[in-house]
PDB file of C-alpha atoms in Angstrom:
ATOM      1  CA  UNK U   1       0.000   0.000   0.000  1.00  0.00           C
ATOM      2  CA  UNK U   2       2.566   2.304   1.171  1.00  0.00           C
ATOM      3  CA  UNK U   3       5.379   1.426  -1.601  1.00  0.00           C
ATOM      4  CA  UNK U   4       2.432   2.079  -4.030  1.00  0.00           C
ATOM      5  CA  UNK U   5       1.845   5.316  -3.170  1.00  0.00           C
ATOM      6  CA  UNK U   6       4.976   6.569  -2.630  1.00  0.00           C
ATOM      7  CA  UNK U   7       6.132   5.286  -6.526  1.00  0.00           C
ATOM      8  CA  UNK U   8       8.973   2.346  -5.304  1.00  0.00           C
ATOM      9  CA  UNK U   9      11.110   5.755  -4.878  1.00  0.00           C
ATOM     10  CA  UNK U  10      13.600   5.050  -2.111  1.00  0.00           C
ATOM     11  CA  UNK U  11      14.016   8.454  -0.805  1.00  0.00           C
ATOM     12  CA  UNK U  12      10.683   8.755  -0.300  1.00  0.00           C
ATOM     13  CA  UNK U  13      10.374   5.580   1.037  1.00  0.00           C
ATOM     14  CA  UNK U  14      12.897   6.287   3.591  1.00  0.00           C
ATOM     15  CA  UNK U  15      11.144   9.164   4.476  1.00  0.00           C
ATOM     16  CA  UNK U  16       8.185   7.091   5.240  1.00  0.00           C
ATOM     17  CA  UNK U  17       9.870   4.809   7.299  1.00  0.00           C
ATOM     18  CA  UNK U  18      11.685   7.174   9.535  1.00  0.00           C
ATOM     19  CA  UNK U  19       7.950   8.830  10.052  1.00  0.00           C
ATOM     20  CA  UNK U  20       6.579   5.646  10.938  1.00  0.00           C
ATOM     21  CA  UNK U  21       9.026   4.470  13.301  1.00  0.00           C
ATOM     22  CA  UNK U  22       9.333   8.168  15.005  1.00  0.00           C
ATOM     23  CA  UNK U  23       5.327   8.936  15.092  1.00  0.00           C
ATOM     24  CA  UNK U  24       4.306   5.288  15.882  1.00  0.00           C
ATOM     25  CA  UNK U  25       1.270   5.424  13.546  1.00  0.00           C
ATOM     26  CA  UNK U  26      -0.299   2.720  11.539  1.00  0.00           C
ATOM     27  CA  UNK U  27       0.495   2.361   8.062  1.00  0.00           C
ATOM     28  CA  UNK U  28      -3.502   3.690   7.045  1.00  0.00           C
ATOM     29  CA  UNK U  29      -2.870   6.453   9.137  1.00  0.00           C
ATOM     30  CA  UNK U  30       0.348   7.253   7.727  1.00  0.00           C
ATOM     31  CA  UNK U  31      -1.856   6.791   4.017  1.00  0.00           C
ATOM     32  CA  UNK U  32      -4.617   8.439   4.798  1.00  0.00           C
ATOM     33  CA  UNK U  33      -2.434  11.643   6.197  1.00  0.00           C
ATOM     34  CA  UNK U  34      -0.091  11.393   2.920  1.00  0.00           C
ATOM     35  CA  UNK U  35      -3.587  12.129   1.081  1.00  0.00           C
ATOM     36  CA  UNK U  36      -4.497  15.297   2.838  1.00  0.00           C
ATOM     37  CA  UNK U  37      -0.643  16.571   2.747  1.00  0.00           C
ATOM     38  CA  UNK U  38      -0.917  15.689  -0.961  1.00  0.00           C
ATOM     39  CA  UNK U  39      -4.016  17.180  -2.005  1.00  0.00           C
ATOM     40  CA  UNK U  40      -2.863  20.341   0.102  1.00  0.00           C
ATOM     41  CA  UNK U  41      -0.014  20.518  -2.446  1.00  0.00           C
ATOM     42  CA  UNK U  42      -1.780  20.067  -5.408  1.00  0.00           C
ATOM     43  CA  UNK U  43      -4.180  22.913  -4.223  1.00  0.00           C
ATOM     44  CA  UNK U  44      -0.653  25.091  -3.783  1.00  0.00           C
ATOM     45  CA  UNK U  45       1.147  23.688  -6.667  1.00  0.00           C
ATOM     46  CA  UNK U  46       1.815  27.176  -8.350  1.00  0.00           C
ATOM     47  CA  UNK U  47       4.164  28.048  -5.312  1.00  0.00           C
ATOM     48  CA  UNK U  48       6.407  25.323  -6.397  1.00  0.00           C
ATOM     49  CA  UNK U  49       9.057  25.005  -8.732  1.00  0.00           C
ATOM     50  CA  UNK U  50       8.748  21.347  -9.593  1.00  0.00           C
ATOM     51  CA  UNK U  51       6.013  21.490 -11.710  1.00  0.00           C
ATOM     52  CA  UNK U  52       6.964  18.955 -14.416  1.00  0.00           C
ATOM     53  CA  UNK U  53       7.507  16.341 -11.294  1.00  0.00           C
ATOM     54  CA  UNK U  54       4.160  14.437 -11.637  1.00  0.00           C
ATOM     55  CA  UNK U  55       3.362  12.422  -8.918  1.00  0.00           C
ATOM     56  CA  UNK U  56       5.222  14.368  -6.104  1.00  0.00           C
ATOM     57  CA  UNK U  57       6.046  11.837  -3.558  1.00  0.00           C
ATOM     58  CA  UNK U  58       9.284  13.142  -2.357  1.00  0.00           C
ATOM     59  CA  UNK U  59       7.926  16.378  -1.386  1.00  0.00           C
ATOM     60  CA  UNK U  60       4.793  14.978   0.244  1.00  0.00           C
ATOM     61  CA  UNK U  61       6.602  12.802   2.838  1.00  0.00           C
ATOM     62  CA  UNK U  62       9.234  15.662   3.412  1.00  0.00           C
ATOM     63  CA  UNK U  63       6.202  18.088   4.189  1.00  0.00           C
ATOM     64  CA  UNK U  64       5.040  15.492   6.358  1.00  0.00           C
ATOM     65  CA  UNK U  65       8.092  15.169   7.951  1.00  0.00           C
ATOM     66  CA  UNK U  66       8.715  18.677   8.318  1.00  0.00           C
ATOM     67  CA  UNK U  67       5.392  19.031  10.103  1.00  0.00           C
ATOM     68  CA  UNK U  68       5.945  16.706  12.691  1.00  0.00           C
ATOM     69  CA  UNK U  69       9.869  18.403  13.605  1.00  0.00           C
ATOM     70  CA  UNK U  70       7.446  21.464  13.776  1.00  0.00           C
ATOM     71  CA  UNK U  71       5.309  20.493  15.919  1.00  0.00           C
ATOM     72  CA  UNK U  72       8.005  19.158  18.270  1.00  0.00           C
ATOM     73  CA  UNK U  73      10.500  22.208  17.793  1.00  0.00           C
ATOM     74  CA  UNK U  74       9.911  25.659  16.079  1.00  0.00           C
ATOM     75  CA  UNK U  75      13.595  26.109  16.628  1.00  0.00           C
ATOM     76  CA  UNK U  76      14.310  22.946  14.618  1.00  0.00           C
ATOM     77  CA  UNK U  77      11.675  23.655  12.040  1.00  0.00           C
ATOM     78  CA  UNK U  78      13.478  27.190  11.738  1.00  0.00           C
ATOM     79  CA  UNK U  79      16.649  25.589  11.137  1.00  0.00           C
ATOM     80  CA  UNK U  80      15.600  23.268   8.244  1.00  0.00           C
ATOM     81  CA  UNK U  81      14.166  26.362   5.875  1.00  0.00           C
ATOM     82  CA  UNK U  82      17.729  27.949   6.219  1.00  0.00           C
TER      83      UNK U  82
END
């Protein structure tokens, strides 16, 4: 389920995994929530410059990911958009 969604791509897969392992969610959570974060892009697609990249699996699990460091740490967040 997951390794369909995310394309076979192994970054994003190990993107996935890390998530997994550090939120402790099920694998339908972690599908259903890759939805939303997805369809969230798609709505904001003209702020990004990768356009011409179709299915957009790499950035979906790195906004997830990105989320949850915010969530724990502003200050970490803050250092990851430098």
């Amino acid at each position: 389920m997951i390794l369909e969604r995310l394309h076979g791509l192994p970054l994003a897969l190990t993107q996935a995994s890390s998530y997994l392992r550090e939120t402790n969610v099920s694998a339908l959570a972690y599908i259903n929530y890759y939805d939303r974060t997805w369809e969230h892009l798609m709505e904001k697609q003209g702020r990004f410059p990768l356009q011409e990249y179709g299915n957009r699996s790499i950035l979906t699990t790195w906004t997830m990911s990105y989320e949850q460091v915010r969530k724990q740490s502003k200050e970490a967040a803050y250092l990851l958009k430098l």
